[in-house]
Amino acid sequence: MRAGLICLALTILATASAHADDLQKLSQDPKQWVMAAHDYANTRFSPLDQINTSNVGKLQVAWMFSVGTRRGQEAAPLIVDDTMYVVSSYPNKVFALDPVSGDLKWTYIPYQDRAAQGVACCDVVTRGIAYDDGKIFLATLDNHIVALDAKTGREQWSTKTGDINLGETTTDAPLVVKGKVFVGISGGELGVRGRITVLDENSGKIDYVAYSTGPDKDVKIGPDFKPFYDFMKGQNLGETTWPPDAWKIGGGTVWGWFSYDPSLNLVYYGTANPGPWNANQRPGDNLWTSTVFARDPDSGEAHWAYQLNPHDLWDHDEIQENVLLDLDIGGKTRKVLVHPGRNGYMYVIDRQTGEVISADPYDTVNAYKGVDLKSGRIIPNKDLEPDLGRMVRDVCPASPGAKDWQPSAWSPRTKLLYVPHQHLCMNFKTSDVGYIAGTPYVGATVDMFAGPGGYRGEFMAWDPVQRKKVWSIKENMPVWSGALVTAGDVAFYGTMDRWFKAVDAKDGKVLWQFHTGSGIIAQPVTYQGADGVQYVAVLTGVGGWPGVVANAQVDPRVRNGALGFTGATQDLPTYTQGGGELLVFAIPKPAQAAGGQPAQPK
Amino acid sequence: MRAGLICLALTILATASAHADDLQKLSQDPKQWVMAAHDYANTRFSPLDQINTSNVGKLQVAWMFSVGTRRGQEAAPLIVDDTMYVVSSYPNKVFALDPVSGDLKWTYIPYQDRAAQGVACCDVVTRGIAYDDGKIFLATLDNHIVALDAKTGREQWSTKTGDINLGETTTDAPLVVKGKVFVGISGGELGVRGRITVLDENSGKIDYVAYSTGPDKDVKIGPDFKPFYDFMKGQNLGETTWPPDAWKIGGGTVWGWFSYDPSLNLVYYGTANPGPWNANQRPGDNLWTSTVFARDPDSGEAHWAYQLNPHDLWDHDEIQENVLLDLDIGGKTRKVLVHPGRNGYMYVIDRQTGEVISADPYDTVNAYKGVDLKSGRIIPNKDLEPDLGRMVRDVCPASPGAKDWQPSAWSPRTKLLYVPHQHLCMNFKTSDVGYIAGTPYVGATVDMFAGPGGYRGEFMAWDPVQRKKVWSIKENMPVWSGALVTAGDVAFYGTMDRWFKAVDAKDGKVLWQFHTGSGIIAQPVTYQGADGVQYVAVLTGVGGWPGVVANAQVDPRVRNGALGFTGATQDLPTYTQGGGELLVFAIPKPAQAAGGQPAQPK
């Protein structure tokens, strides 16, 4: 009875705080995890420290939950008030669970157009759900943004924001800023025109759409727009840096991460590669693909943009996380965003102006020769320029880049960024391709393989001030999971070959690892339960672009399957199958661990 | 290096023992688990006692493995030599794993006719694989018996033993006896003619087929056949106790358990219900449906048979396990088989003669008034006899019986049988039905619900000598998992609502329970690893007849879905989704549990 009363009191308090509509504040409660990236700055840092470097070796599975799908699970669970929310890969079931006992509270299974599965380029993943003000926001693969009552799971509204007949799907985790739901669109390999859609959280009404290509009015470039570098200055560059009409099917999709700086009132996100991959078909810089945008969330107007890869040759999207940090650089505090580029460079960018402060390679890079900080332009390696039908060999990084969607974590204690990423090179050949709505629009054949040293992935700690790698753990497979770091100075990540690992955030020493059922490509989170115990939770279930060879009917013998990724992960099925199991870890209570008094079953 | 050498030595020893072709002997090695039911007697008793009543509360998940399917997982893992073998639900993938580390050694994925999924009446389960002499034997849903090299997973032979176009599927675990692979056939609700098929383990050639219905030569009834009771004496009763030709589509399928007594050289198994469920269409006893057979494994000739449910009215198959025990009854040792009847009676039968020694209700029974031990005939309750179109209400047990396929365990220490079972009653109405090959042939509408007391399942300990229930645990859901009991006096079972439980075998006190990801309907096993540690393994993944409402597209609002079972488990989706995760439990080593020295990762 006592415990029940305490629970009730906590619920009332937490609900009140949620209704204060201050997600920023809620994200600072160390017990909760209220958005996929933990906070608006995308740090994935938890102030919890019950689990630390000296006791993490005692972690055990406390409970688990099967989401009932077996395709790639990339999502982060959310923990809000006394409830955990979990979303599965297609058909994007949403579950509400008790974060301590694992009991199921409610289930929501959206009706979806099954054809969405055939349209998704690279597995039928979702990267998460969002929460605000008593509602859970789900983006379905078939492009419906759905609001659910967080207490009951009842649908509040559902708004269609894309069309699978045009190759559009939705895979990113929405972010709520000031009562507006931000969501992107996927389908860069199917000629989709990239954009963000912003909806009112209460009504589901679309507030505005901001495109990644096309005339300035579509891109929401107006008087407020002040890019730092000259090559992005001019009228309607989203149209004029393309052949006629090519921008309409030119990609620049948005399927990664949003971050938000309340003090500057700017939302940040990156856009994907231009399409098709055959760059001969789209002479020009192809703005605003492979670009980081800073926008006013209220109006949607762009304040600045920075194109990382003008006229991208290699499918180097730049949708990765932008981690918002205040760093001491050159004797003064700079408001920066750190963006681990798919192109292999770690960018530190002034988030007020778009100025690139530094850009240093963090993996093997020969596709480029560096970033010219004066012009802001990346310098392509002319020796490796692809031409129609000519095979270009040993290009690094490969198409998935040195890093794809898998998000980093930042610890304010160690001042290090923990970066899960891959280490792959490729042979690359282009071909002419025609556009047919809703079908692949690629024009390249790719064969990927392990980069120098023979390993395919790495989990590393990067110092963005010293501009250097501090330590790294080489992994056999691409590290496709997110990272988590805590005030206990423990960093967590998962591997595609079925390990969940805890490492010392200071030196990268592996302190604990657990052999999971399926490989991990999801985002670990941590929270404190109503029982006062710190838990660590992660979805297992291999998949994603590198993992369809293990969870879908992709023949591992065909090296250029899955847009070329199969070549690099042919052996994945010798480690794992697909899955869909949420694992929740904790250190067993002493009474239980020491035996004598067995745990009291419910 | 040292560990490697020890492993190698063990492998050589164990391989030698396997090649001795003495599965009986191999099954007595406490470290292994070489057939689904543990041994030929079907005891599911392990002599291991490292895990016992005083320390079982310390069990934790050691490692897990996802089988990559999310339909019902009913199979038992096998542990032979230094390898664990696991089989998934359709498409019946087979995995070889390291029993200590969980590393994957090889994978075999059969090509199957996808239409098999549509033919299977009650989820696409398999109940297990078999091992003998360096080979793993797999029965696929689409009726192929496949032999795999246990070391490499390479296919040795594949023999088709049934036809999905006739509604035939294969779901039982094969058993190898004297170099012959015994396997049954499923499809009693689709007019399949029941039989066993016996194949040579080296060539895959079919040695013989013994039918459950039809003329004596088909049933392999000849001069050796000596039934104990008069009603089963006569010529061609498998034909004459049916309307003309009705036996050809009359069921009596075989999808449960085989046991074997080497000293008597007899194989035992039970047959399923007669079809269709509408009994008006098949006047007569309908031999040899709902019957236990004792056969010579070499010739296949029947030595005796005992029909439990002549002219079955309720879908009361009798395919359950026959546990072979030597019991002190009435002052002398009797060689018996204990058969927990689907009809709700616990049968103790002389396994040499087929004489029923006792038959006592172990659950609520009103469909029958008892078993006449003189005639051997069960006594139907005439008040509840169904007639065409008339709804008969509150019949107990319901169609799945008091117990279905889920196998019991027997401890020679406690002399108790541990029985997982359900507790359901029903309303039942028949209708005329015509036969169309490969489609449902049922002729009844069933609405099932919890029996008296409102609970739907029970895990109980039964004393077959005292003929009474010693203790029981009532469960909210049908207990559809198998049972395991050990020399540590711990019994294990799983629940459909996501609990894996360890109970004191003496008094039924729950000592430990773990909240799994999906519900459990599989068979727990235990073994000792090369590291000297006792492990307990079980597949999770709810499903089976009562579980399709949670893992397939069965609408929980339609009470008579899934042949009427949906009504009884409508709320299952509020507890669990489907899954497919093998969980392996162990007590953490003291160094790890006590902390200080973290576990050394590999």
mmCIF file of C-alpha atoms in Angstrom, chain A residues 21 23 40 132 175-182 199-201 260 262 265 296-298:
data_model
loop_
_atom_site.group_PDB
_atom_site.id
_atom_site.type_symbol
_atom_site.label_atom_id
_atom_site.label_comp_id
_atom_site.label_asym_id
_atom_site.label_seq_id
_atom_site.Cartn_x
_atom_site.Cartn_y
_atom_site.Cartn_z
ATOM 1 C CA ASP A 21 4.797 22.128 -21.634
ATOM 2 C CA LEU A 23 10.148 19.602 -22.627
ATOM 3 C CA TYR A 40 17.506 19.196 -27.324
ATOM 4 C CA ASP A 132 5.151 16.182 -25.271
ATOM 5 C CA LEU A 175 11.083 16.152 -32.308
ATOM 6 C CA VAL A 176 8.658 18.483 -30.550
ATOM 7 C CA VAL A 177 9.720 22.111 -30.219
ATOM 8 C CA LYS A 178 7.393 24.737 -28.791
ATOM 9 C CA GLY A 179 4.283 22.690 -29.423
ATOM 10 C CA LYS A 180 5.242 21.807 -32.983
ATOM 11 C CA VAL A 181 6.098 18.313 -34.227
ATOM 12 C CA PHE A 182 9.105 18.286 -36.577
ATOM 13 C CA LEU A 199 2.635 20.055 -37.393
ATOM 14 C CA ASP A 200 0.685 21.525 -34.526
ATOM 15 C CA GLU A 201 0.905 19.030 -31.659
ATOM 16 C CA TYR A 260 17.277 22.727 -30.899
ATOM 17 C CA PRO A 262 16.244 27.448 -27.042
ATOM 18 C CA ASN A 265 15.655 29.728 -31.001
ATOM 19 C CA ASP A 296 13.574 29.411 -36.770
ATOM 20 C CA PRO A 297 11.099 26.817 -35.463
ATOM 21 C CA ASP A 298 8.229 29.296 -35.359
#
